[in-house]
Short mmCIF file of C-alpha atoms in Angstrom, two decimals:
data_model
loop_
_atom_site.label_atom_id
_atom_site.label_comp_id
_atom_site.label_asym_id
_atom_site.label_seq_id
_atom_site.Cartn_x
_atom_site.Cartn_y
_atom_site.Cartn_z
CA MET Q 956 -0.12 -64.28 116.84
CA THR Q 957 -3.62 -63.21 115.77
CA ASP Q 958 -5.86 -66.20 116.26
CA ARG Q 959 -6.19 -68.39 119.24
CA GLU Q 960 -5.44 -71.59 117.25
CA SER Q 961 -2.20 -70.26 116.05
CA ALA Q 962 -1.27 -69.02 119.44
CA MET Q 963 -2.07 -72.38 120.96
CA ASP Q 964 0.10 -74.10 118.49
CA PHE Q 965 2.87 -71.64 119.20
CA ALA Q 966 2.55 -72.12 122.97
CA THR Q 967 2.74 -75.88 122.43
CA ARG Q 968 6.08 -75.72 120.58
CA LEU Q 969 7.89 -73.40 123.03
CA THR Q 970 11.42 -74.63 123.72
CA CYS Q 971 11.12 -74.61 127.47
CA TRP Q 972 8.93 -77.62 127.79
CA THR Q 973 10.38 -80.86 129.12
CA GLN Q 974 7.73 -82.95 127.58
CA PRO Q 975 4.57 -82.72 125.23
CA VAL Q 976 2.13 -80.11 126.75
CA VAL Q 977 -1.57 -79.23 126.06
CA PRO Q 978 -2.12 -75.45 126.68
CA GLU Q 979 -5.43 -74.61 128.25
CA PRO Q 980 -7.00 -71.26 127.35
CA LEU Q 981 -6.76 -68.60 130.09
CA HIS Q 982 -9.58 -66.08 129.44
CA GLY Q 983 -9.75 -62.50 130.35
CA GLY Q 984 -6.83 -60.91 128.53
CA ILE Q 985 -7.68 -57.99 126.08
CA THR Q 986 -4.22 -57.36 124.65
CA ASN Q 987 -2.60 -60.88 124.68
CA THR Q 988 -3.58 -64.56 124.26
CA ASN Q 989 -2.99 -66.54 127.48
CA PHE Q 990 -2.70 -70.10 128.37
CA VAL Q 991 -2.17 -72.29 131.42
CA VAL Q 992 0.31 -75.04 130.66
CA ARG Q 993 1.21 -78.01 133.02
CA ASP Q 994 4.65 -79.43 132.50
CA GLY Q 995 5.48 -82.33 134.72
CA ASP Q 996 4.41 -81.25 138.24
CA ASP Q 997 4.61 -77.49 137.66
CA SER Q 998 2.05 -75.07 136.13
CA TYR Q 999 2.87 -71.99 134.10
CA VAL Q 1000 1.11 -69.16 132.41
CA VAL Q 1001 2.10 -68.39 128.86
CA ARG Q 1002 1.45 -65.03 127.41
CA ILE Q 1003 1.46 -65.00 123.57
CA GLY Q 1004 1.85 -61.57 121.93
CA ASP Q 1005 4.05 -59.61 119.63
CA ASP Q 1006 5.31 -56.14 119.91
CA LEU Q 1007 2.54 -53.47 119.61
CA PRO Q 1008 4.11 -50.34 118.32
CA LEU Q 1009 0.76 -48.44 118.14
CA HIS Q 1010 0.49 -48.95 121.98
CA GLY Q 1011 4.22 -48.49 122.70
CA VAL Q 1012 4.40 -52.17 123.87
CA VAL Q 1013 7.92 -53.60 123.59
CA ARG Q 1014 7.96 -57.20 124.61
CA SER Q 1015 11.68 -57.21 125.43
CA HIS Q 1016 11.10 -54.43 127.87
CA GLU Q 1017 8.14 -56.16 129.37
CA VAL Q 1018 10.50 -59.13 130.07
CA VAL Q 1019 13.00 -57.00 131.78
CA VAL Q 1020 10.40 -55.27 133.90
CA ALA Q 1021 8.61 -58.45 134.91
CA ARG Q 1022 11.91 -59.90 136.13
CA ALA Q 1023 12.63 -56.75 138.14
CA ALA Q 1024 9.09 -57.07 139.63
CA HIS Q 1025 9.76 -60.66 140.57
CA ALA Q 1026 13.00 -59.53 142.23
CA CYS Q 1027 10.99 -57.03 144.23
CA GLY Q 1028 8.51 -59.80 145.29
CA LEU Q 1029 5.64 -58.09 143.30
CA SER Q 1030 5.20 -60.62 140.45
CA PRO Q 1031 5.64 -64.42 139.68
CA GLU Q 1032 8.87 -65.59 138.28
CA ILE Q 1033 9.58 -65.48 134.53
CA ILE Q 1034 11.07 -68.96 133.60
CA HIS Q 1035 11.25 -68.46 129.76
CA HIS Q 1036 10.83 -65.92 126.98
CA GLN Q 1037 11.38 -65.88 123.30
CA PRO Q 1038 10.03 -63.61 120.56
CA GLY Q 1039 6.19 -63.60 120.88
CA ALA Q 1040 5.98 -65.46 124.13
CA MET Q 1041 6.69 -65.06 127.76
CA VAL Q 1042 6.22 -67.93 130.46
CA MET Q 1043 5.73 -67.21 134.16
CA ARG Q 1044 5.06 -69.57 137.04
CA PHE Q 1045 1.33 -70.12 137.74
CA VAL Q 1046 0.04 -68.76 140.95
CA GLU Q 1047 -3.05 -70.42 142.58
CA ALA Q 1048 -4.86 -67.25 143.59
CA LYS Q 1049 -8.16 -65.21 143.37
CA THR Q 1050 -8.29 -62.50 140.65
CA LEU Q 1051 -9.39 -59.32 142.37
CA THR Q 1052 -12.54 -57.42 141.23
CA SER Q 1053 -13.63 -53.79 141.87
CA ASP Q 1054 -15.79 -54.96 144.80
CA ASP Q 1055 -12.73 -56.67 146.37
CA ILE Q 1056 -10.52 -53.54 146.07
CA ALA Q 1057 -13.19 -51.29 147.57
CA LYS Q 1058 -12.95 -53.20 150.86
CA PRO Q 1059 -10.83 -51.00 153.29
CA GLU Q 1060 -8.27 -53.54 154.28
CA MET Q 1061 -7.82 -54.86 150.61
CA LEU Q 1062 -7.58 -51.20 149.37
CA ARG Q 1063 -4.76 -50.64 151.88
CA ARG Q 1064 -2.83 -53.74 150.82
CA VAL Q 1065 -3.23 -52.88 147.13
CA THR Q 1066 -2.08 -49.36 147.79
CA GLU Q 1067 0.99 -50.53 149.73
CA LEU Q 1068 1.84 -52.89 146.88
CA THR Q 1069 1.61 -50.10 144.37
CA ARG Q 1070 3.91 -47.93 146.62
CA LYS Q 1071 6.38 -50.88 146.81
CA CYS Q 1072 6.48 -50.87 142.99
CA HIS Q 1073 7.24 -47.15 143.08
CA ASP Q 1074 9.81 -47.40 145.79
CA GLU Q 1075 11.74 -50.41 144.75
CA MET Q 1076 11.52 -51.13 141.00
CA ALA Q 1077 14.20 -48.61 140.16
CA ASN Q 1078 16.71 -50.42 142.15
CA GLN Q 1079 16.19 -53.67 140.16
CA LEU Q 1080 16.08 -52.30 136.73
CA ARG Q 1081 19.18 -51.82 134.63
CA GLY Q 1082 19.68 -50.30 131.19
CA ALA Q 1083 17.37 -48.28 129.12
CA THR Q 1084 13.74 -48.24 130.23
CA LEU Q 1085 10.66 -46.63 128.89
CA MET Q 1086 8.50 -43.64 129.92
CA PHE Q 1087 4.74 -43.64 129.92
CA TRP Q 1088 3.65 -40.03 129.71
CA VAL Q 1089 -0.10 -40.48 129.52
CA PHE Q 1090 -0.74 -37.24 127.69
CA GLN Q 1091 1.72 -38.14 125.00
CA VAL Q 1092 0.19 -41.68 124.72
CA SER Q 1093 -3.25 -40.01 124.26
CA ARG Q 1094 -2.03 -37.70 121.50
CA GLY Q 1095 -0.77 -40.72 119.62
CA TYR Q 1096 -4.04 -42.50 119.97
CA ILE Q 1097 -6.08 -39.52 118.74
CA ASP Q 1098 -3.96 -39.44 115.64
CA ALA Q 1099 -4.31 -43.31 115.08
CA ALA Q 1100 -8.12 -43.05 115.64
CA ALA Q 1101 -8.69 -40.37 112.99
CA GLY Q 1102 -11.19 -41.63 110.43
CA GLY Q 1103 -12.73 -44.08 112.87
CA ARG Q 1104 -16.02 -44.27 114.78
CA LEU Q 1105 -15.60 -41.18 117.00
CA THR Q 1106 -13.73 -38.90 114.57
CA ASN Q 1107 -15.99 -36.07 115.18
CA GLN Q 1108 -15.14 -35.94 118.94
CA LEU Q 1109 -11.30 -36.32 118.59
CA SER Q 1110 -10.63 -32.62 118.29
CA GLU Q 1111 -12.44 -31.83 121.48
CA LEU Q 1112 -10.89 -34.79 123.21
CA GLY Q 1113 -7.45 -33.54 122.18
CA LYS Q 1114 -8.12 -30.03 123.59
CA GLN Q 1115 -9.19 -31.65 126.90
CA ASN Q 1116 -5.96 -33.81 126.90
CA GLU Q 1117 -3.85 -30.77 126.56
CA ARG Q 1118 -5.77 -28.78 129.38
CA LEU Q 1119 -5.30 -31.74 131.78
CA GLU Q 1120 -1.58 -31.85 131.03
CA ARG Q 1121 -1.33 -28.02 131.81
CA LEU Q 1122 -3.43 -28.59 134.95
CA LEU Q 1123 -1.09 -31.38 136.33
CA GLY Q 1124 2.12 -29.30 136.23
CA PRO Q 1125 5.55 -30.65 136.99
CA ILE Q 1126 6.09 -34.24 138.33
CA GLN Q 1127 8.63 -36.33 140.09
CA PRO Q 1128 8.86 -39.58 138.00
CA VAL Q 1129 8.81 -43.02 139.51
CA PHE Q 1130 8.55 -46.35 137.88
CA CYS Q 1131 4.94 -47.11 137.58
CA HIS Q 1132 2.75 -50.09 136.36
CA ASN Q 1133 0.27 -47.80 134.40
CA ASP Q 1134 -2.35 -50.54 133.91
CA LEU Q 1135 -3.82 -51.11 137.36
CA LEU Q 1136 -7.03 -52.98 136.42
CA PRO Q 1137 -8.49 -54.98 139.30
CA ALA Q 1138 -7.88 -58.14 137.33
CA ASN Q 1139 -4.17 -57.52 137.29
CA PHE Q 1140 -3.96 -58.03 141.06
CA LEU Q 1141 -3.96 -61.63 142.50
CA ASP Q 1142 -4.42 -62.73 146.06
CA ASP Q 1143 -3.08 -66.06 147.02
CA GLY Q 1144 -4.40 -65.85 150.61
CA ASP Q 1145 -1.00 -64.72 151.97
CA SER Q 1146 0.44 -62.39 149.37
CA LEU Q 1147 -0.77 -60.07 146.63
CA TRP Q 1148 0.76 -60.27 143.13
CA LEU Q 1149 0.81 -57.75 140.35
CA LEU Q 1150 0.72 -58.91 136.76
CA ASP Q 1151 0.90 -57.60 133.17
CA TRP Q 1152 3.85 -55.08 132.94
CA GLU Q 1153 3.49 -54.37 129.17
CA TYR Q 1154 2.70 -50.68 129.83
CA ALA Q 1155 5.10 -50.17 132.66
CA GLY Q 1156 7.43 -47.22 132.60
CA TRP Q 1157 8.49 -43.88 134.26
CA ASN Q 1158 5.50 -41.70 135.07
CA SER Q 1159 3.77 -39.74 137.93
CA ALA Q 1160 2.93 -41.85 140.95
CA MET Q 1161 -0.51 -39.96 140.92
CA PHE Q 1162 -1.29 -41.71 137.50
CA ASP Q 1163 -1.08 -45.15 139.06
CA LEU Q 1164 -3.25 -44.10 142.04
CA ALA Q 1165 -5.68 -42.49 139.63
CA ASN Q 1166 -5.57 -45.36 137.32
CA LEU Q 1167 -6.46 -47.70 140.16
CA ALA Q 1168 -9.24 -45.38 141.35
CA SER Q 1169 -10.84 -45.09 138.11
CA ASN Q 1170 -10.62 -48.67 137.02
CA ALA Q 1171 -11.98 -49.94 140.24
CA GLU Q 1172 -14.56 -47.13 140.36
CA LEU Q 1173 -13.65 -46.19 143.91
CA CYS Q 1174 -15.97 -43.77 145.75
CA LEU Q 1175 -14.80 -40.53 147.16
CA ASP Q 1176 -14.29 -41.99 150.66
CA ASP Q 1177 -12.39 -44.91 149.13
CA GLN Q 1178 -10.19 -42.39 147.15
CA THR Q 1179 -9.27 -40.52 150.36
CA LEU Q 1180 -8.23 -43.75 152.09
CA LEU Q 1181 -6.18 -44.55 148.84
CA LEU Q 1182 -4.32 -41.25 149.16
CA GLU Q 1183 -3.91 -41.40 152.96
CA THR Q 1184 -2.43 -44.79 152.75
CA TYR Q 1185 -0.05 -44.05 149.89
CA LEU Q 1186 0.96 -40.64 151.35
CA ASP Q 1187 1.05 -41.65 154.91
CA ARG Q 1188 -0.35 -38.30 155.96
CA SER Q 1189 -3.53 -36.40 155.84
CA VAL Q 1190 -4.92 -35.57 152.43
CA GLN Q 1191 -4.47 -31.93 151.19
CA PRO Q 1192 -6.70 -30.23 148.66
CA GLN Q 1193 -3.83 -30.28 146.03
CA ASP Q 1194 -3.57 -34.05 146.51
CA THR Q 1195 -7.23 -34.47 145.75
CA ALA Q 1196 -7.04 -32.09 142.76
CA SER Q 1197 -3.94 -34.04 141.23
CA LEU Q 1198 -5.82 -37.32 141.71
CA GLN Q 1199 -8.88 -36.11 139.85
CA THR Q 1200 -6.75 -34.53 137.09
CA MET Q 1201 -4.97 -37.85 136.53
CA LYS Q 1202 -8.42 -39.75 136.91
CA CYS Q 1203 -9.63 -37.83 133.86
CA ALA Q 1204 -6.27 -38.48 131.93
CA SER Q 1205 -6.50 -42.29 132.81
CA LEU Q 1206 -10.17 -42.44 131.69
CA LEU Q 1207 -9.37 -40.64 128.43
CA ARG Q 1208 -6.31 -42.78 127.69
CA GLU Q 1209 -8.45 -46.06 128.31
CA THR Q 1210 -11.06 -44.66 126.10
CA LEU Q 1211 -8.69 -43.92 123.25
CA TRP Q 1212 -6.80 -47.18 123.65
CA SER Q 1213 -10.03 -49.05 123.19
CA LEU Q 1214 -11.14 -46.98 120.25
CA VAL Q 1215 -7.86 -47.79 118.45
CA GLN Q 1216 -8.32 -51.49 119.46
CA GLU Q 1217 -11.72 -51.50 117.68
CA ASP Q 1218 -9.94 -51.18 114.32
CA HIS Q 1219 -6.61 -52.93 115.11
CA SER Q 1220 -7.31 -55.87 117.36
CA SER Q 1221 -8.30 -59.32 116.22
CA LEU Q 1222 -9.01 -60.61 119.68
CA ASP Q 1223 -12.56 -61.57 120.52
CA PHE Q 1224 -13.69 -58.68 122.83
CA ASP Q 1225 -16.42 -56.13 122.66
CA TYR Q 1226 -14.21 -53.03 122.44
CA GLU Q 1227 -16.99 -50.79 121.18
CA SER Q 1228 -19.00 -51.20 124.53
CA TYR Q 1229 -15.61 -50.66 126.50
CA THR Q 1230 -14.86 -47.55 124.57
CA ASP Q 1231 -18.40 -46.11 125.18
CA ASP Q 1232 -18.40 -46.95 129.00
CA TYR Q 1233 -15.06 -45.25 129.49
CA LEU Q 1234 -15.93 -42.19 127.27
CA ALA Q 1235 -19.06 -41.67 129.34
CA ARG Q 1236 -17.06 -41.95 132.61
CA PHE Q 1237 -14.43 -39.62 131.25
CA LYS Q 1238 -16.98 -36.97 130.23
CA ALA Q 1239 -18.58 -37.20 133.75
CA GLU Q 1240 -15.23 -36.93 135.56
CA TYR Q 1241 -14.05 -34.13 133.35
CA ALA Q 1242 -17.17 -32.03 133.84
CA SER Q 1243 -16.87 -32.55 137.68
CA LEU Q 1244 -13.27 -31.29 137.32
CA GLU Q 1245 -14.22 -28.27 135.55
CA ALA Q 1246 -16.87 -27.51 138.10
CA ARG Q 1247 -14.53 -27.39 140.95
#
């Protein structure tokens, strides 16, 4: 679905409704078109979106993962899916911001939820699942972005991506979310919920932590608290080094993702500004890593 009007019409005609419905646009998504739908006494969120081969997004895999996340108590229940659409129960909750996550108590809760994902998701998943190796993802994006707005910078970004992969070294894979934007966390007053599993897959746990740290723009003290809470021990120099390496990888991947979206997405979003913001942050973080 490319335009909101077509997506709304599709959402209206889903086979799960018990009566005629009127989807209400839910703003904020930068990959999917989302709606809130009331059907009788119940409310639901409808995510409209096809497979995205360029981004490695397979919607059938997303459904499997989202159901496993619900079984772990991480995410709302999926009540319906069909090609191009997924329907989950609506949760009345506050969408978190970077400022929310930077508060020590909330940072601990978010970190514990992330660790629960890593510890428990594998026990709920069955069958073939995907791997999200950020350095390979970035290689694909660099190829896809050739000829675009930042073509003259792609060669150097590719070399930096390879260096980051070498610096990281071997990992112990866990099942990760891989898209820990503040807006993907909801707080209903009692529980936290984690949404949007389209990029989920096996990865280094440190990527999720770094992804959270970079997307929420956590300061150094907050990053230390993040690591202490997740590792349940004092932070060692190698922990900090791994986090910074993966922060660079996360910032680079987000930059390249947005750069590709500039030429391939039809959603109404200012991808150019998003690209430029993340590119500046990547360059600053990479310079800091090189100066260590």
